[in-house]
PDB file of C-alpha atoms in Angstrom:
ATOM      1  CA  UNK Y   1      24.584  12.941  -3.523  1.00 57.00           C
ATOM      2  CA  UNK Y   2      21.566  13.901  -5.272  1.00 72.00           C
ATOM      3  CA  UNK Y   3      18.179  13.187  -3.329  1.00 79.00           C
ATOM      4  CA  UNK Y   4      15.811  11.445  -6.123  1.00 87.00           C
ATOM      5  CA  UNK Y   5      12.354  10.096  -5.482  1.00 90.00           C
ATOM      6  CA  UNK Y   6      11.118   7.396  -7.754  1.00 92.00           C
ATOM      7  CA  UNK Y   7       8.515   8.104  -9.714  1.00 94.00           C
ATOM      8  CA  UNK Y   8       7.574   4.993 -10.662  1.00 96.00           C
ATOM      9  CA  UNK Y   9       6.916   3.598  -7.362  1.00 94.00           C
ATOM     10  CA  UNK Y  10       5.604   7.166  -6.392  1.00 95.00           C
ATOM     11  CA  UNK Y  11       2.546   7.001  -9.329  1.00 97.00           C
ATOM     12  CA  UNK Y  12       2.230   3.692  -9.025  1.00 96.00           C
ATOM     13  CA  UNK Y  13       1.265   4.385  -5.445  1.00 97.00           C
ATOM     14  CA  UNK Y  14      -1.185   7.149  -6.031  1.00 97.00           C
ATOM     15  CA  UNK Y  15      -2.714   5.147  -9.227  1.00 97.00           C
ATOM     16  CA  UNK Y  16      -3.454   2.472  -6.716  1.00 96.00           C
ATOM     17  CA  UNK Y  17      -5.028   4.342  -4.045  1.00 97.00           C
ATOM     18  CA  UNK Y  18      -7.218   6.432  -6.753  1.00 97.00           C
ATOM     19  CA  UNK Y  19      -8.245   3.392  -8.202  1.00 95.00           C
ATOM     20  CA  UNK Y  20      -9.112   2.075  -4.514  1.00 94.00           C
ATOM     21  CA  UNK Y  21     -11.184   4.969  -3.846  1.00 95.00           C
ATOM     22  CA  UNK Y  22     -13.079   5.257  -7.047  1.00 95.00           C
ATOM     23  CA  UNK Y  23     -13.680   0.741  -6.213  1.00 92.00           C
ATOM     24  CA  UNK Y  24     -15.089   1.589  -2.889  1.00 93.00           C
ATOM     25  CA  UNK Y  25     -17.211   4.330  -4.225  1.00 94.00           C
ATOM     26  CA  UNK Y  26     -18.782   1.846  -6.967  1.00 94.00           C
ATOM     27  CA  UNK Y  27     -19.159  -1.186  -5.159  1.00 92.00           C
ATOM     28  CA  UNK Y  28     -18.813  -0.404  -0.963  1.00 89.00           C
ATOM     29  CA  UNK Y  29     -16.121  -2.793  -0.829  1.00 86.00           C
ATOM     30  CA  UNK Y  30     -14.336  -2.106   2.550  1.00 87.00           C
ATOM     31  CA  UNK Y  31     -11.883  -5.304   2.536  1.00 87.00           C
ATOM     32  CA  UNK Y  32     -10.359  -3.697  -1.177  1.00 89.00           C
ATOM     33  CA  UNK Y  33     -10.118  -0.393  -0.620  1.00 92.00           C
ATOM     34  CA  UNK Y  34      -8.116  -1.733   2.701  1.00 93.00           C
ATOM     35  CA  UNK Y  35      -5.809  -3.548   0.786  1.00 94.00           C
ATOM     36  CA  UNK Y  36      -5.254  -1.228  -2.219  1.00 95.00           C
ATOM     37  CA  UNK Y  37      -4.923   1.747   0.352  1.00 96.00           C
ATOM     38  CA  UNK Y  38      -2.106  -0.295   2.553  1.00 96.00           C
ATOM     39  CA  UNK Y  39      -0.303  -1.216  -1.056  1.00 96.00           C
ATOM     40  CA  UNK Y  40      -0.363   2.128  -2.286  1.00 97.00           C
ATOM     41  CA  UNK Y  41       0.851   3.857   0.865  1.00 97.00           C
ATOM     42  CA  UNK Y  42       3.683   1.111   1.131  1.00 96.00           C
ATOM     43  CA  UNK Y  43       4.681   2.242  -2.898  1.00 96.00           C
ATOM     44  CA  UNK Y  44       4.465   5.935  -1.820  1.00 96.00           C
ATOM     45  CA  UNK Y  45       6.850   5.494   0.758  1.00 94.00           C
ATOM     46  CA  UNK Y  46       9.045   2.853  -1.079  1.00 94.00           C
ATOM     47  CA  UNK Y  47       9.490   5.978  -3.478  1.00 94.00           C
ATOM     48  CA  UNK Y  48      10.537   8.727  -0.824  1.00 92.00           C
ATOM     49  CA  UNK Y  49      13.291   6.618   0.954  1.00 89.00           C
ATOM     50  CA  UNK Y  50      16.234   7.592  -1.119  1.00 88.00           C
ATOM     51  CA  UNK Y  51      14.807  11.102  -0.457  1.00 88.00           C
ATOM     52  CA  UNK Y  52      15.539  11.083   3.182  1.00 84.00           C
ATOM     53  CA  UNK Y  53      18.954  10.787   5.109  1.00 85.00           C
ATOM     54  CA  UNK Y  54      20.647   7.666   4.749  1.00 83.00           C
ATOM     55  CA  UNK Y  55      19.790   6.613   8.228  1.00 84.00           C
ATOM     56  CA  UNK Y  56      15.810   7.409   7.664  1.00 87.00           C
ATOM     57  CA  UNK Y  57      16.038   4.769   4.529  1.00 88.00           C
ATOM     58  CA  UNK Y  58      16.020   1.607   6.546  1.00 89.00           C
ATOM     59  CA  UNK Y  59      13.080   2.905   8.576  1.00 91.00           C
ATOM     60  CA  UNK Y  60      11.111   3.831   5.570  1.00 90.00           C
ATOM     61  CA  UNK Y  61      11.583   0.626   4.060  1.00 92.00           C
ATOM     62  CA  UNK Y  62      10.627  -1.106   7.555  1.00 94.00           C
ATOM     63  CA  UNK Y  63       7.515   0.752   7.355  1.00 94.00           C
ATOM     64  CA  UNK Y  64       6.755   0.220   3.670  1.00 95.00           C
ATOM     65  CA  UNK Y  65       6.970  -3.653   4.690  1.00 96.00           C
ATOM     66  CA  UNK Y  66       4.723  -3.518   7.631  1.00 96.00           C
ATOM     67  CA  UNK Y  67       1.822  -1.416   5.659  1.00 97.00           C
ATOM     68  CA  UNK Y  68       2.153  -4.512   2.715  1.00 97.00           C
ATOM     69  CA  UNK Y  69       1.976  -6.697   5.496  1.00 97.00           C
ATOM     70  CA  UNK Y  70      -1.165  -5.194   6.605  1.00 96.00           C
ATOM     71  CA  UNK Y  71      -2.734  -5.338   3.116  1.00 96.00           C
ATOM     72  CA  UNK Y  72      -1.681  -9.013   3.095  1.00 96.00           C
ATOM     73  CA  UNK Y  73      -3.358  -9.810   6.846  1.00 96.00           C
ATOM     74  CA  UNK Y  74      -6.068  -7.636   4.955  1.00 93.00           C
ATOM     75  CA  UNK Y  75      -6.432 -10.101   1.626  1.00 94.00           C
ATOM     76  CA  UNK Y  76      -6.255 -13.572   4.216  1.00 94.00           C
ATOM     77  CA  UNK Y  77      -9.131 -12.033   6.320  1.00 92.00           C
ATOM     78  CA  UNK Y  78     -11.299 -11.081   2.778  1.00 89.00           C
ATOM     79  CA  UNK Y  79     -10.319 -14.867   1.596  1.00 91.00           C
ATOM     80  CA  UNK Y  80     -11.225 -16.744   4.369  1.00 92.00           C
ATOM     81  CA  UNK Y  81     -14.531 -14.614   5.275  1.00 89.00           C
ATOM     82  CA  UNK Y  82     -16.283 -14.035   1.656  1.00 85.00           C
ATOM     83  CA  UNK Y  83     -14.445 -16.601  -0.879  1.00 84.00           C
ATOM     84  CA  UNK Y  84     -14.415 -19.333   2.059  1.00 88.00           C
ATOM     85  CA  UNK Y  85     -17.179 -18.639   4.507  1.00 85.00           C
ATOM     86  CA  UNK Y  86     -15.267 -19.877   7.269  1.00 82.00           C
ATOM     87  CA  UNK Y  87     -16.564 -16.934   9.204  1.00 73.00           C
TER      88      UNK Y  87
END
């Protein structure tokens, strides 16, 4: 079987954490570049799963969910703190 990584998710991934950076450097945004960073690094490693063994690929996609998880704990915080000022 041929190993492929998606490229799609794969630029996607790096577009997102570029754009991140280059957000952060603009405006000092901490709370976006957090959640663009965790997206992007869930995308990059949504693309290398079918890379690895067969085994690996449930792990990878375990820890692509937890690091979108993290940019969603991530956006509820930002919400609640500077659109809400509940904190």
């Amino acid at each position: 079987m041929e190993k492929k990584i998606n490229i799609l998710l794969l630029s996607a991934g790096i577009f997102i954490i570029v754009v991140a950076t280059l957000n952060y450097l603009m405006s000092n945004d901490y709370a976006s570049l957090g959640i663009f960073v965790f997206s992007g690094i869930g995308f990059i490693l949504l693309s290398l799963k079918n890379y690895f063994k067969k085994e690996n690929e449930k792990r990878f996609e375990k820890y692509a969910q937890t690091f979108f998880f993290g940019a969603a704990i991530i956006f509820v915080y930002w919400v609640l703190k500077v659109k809400l000022q509940l904190f």
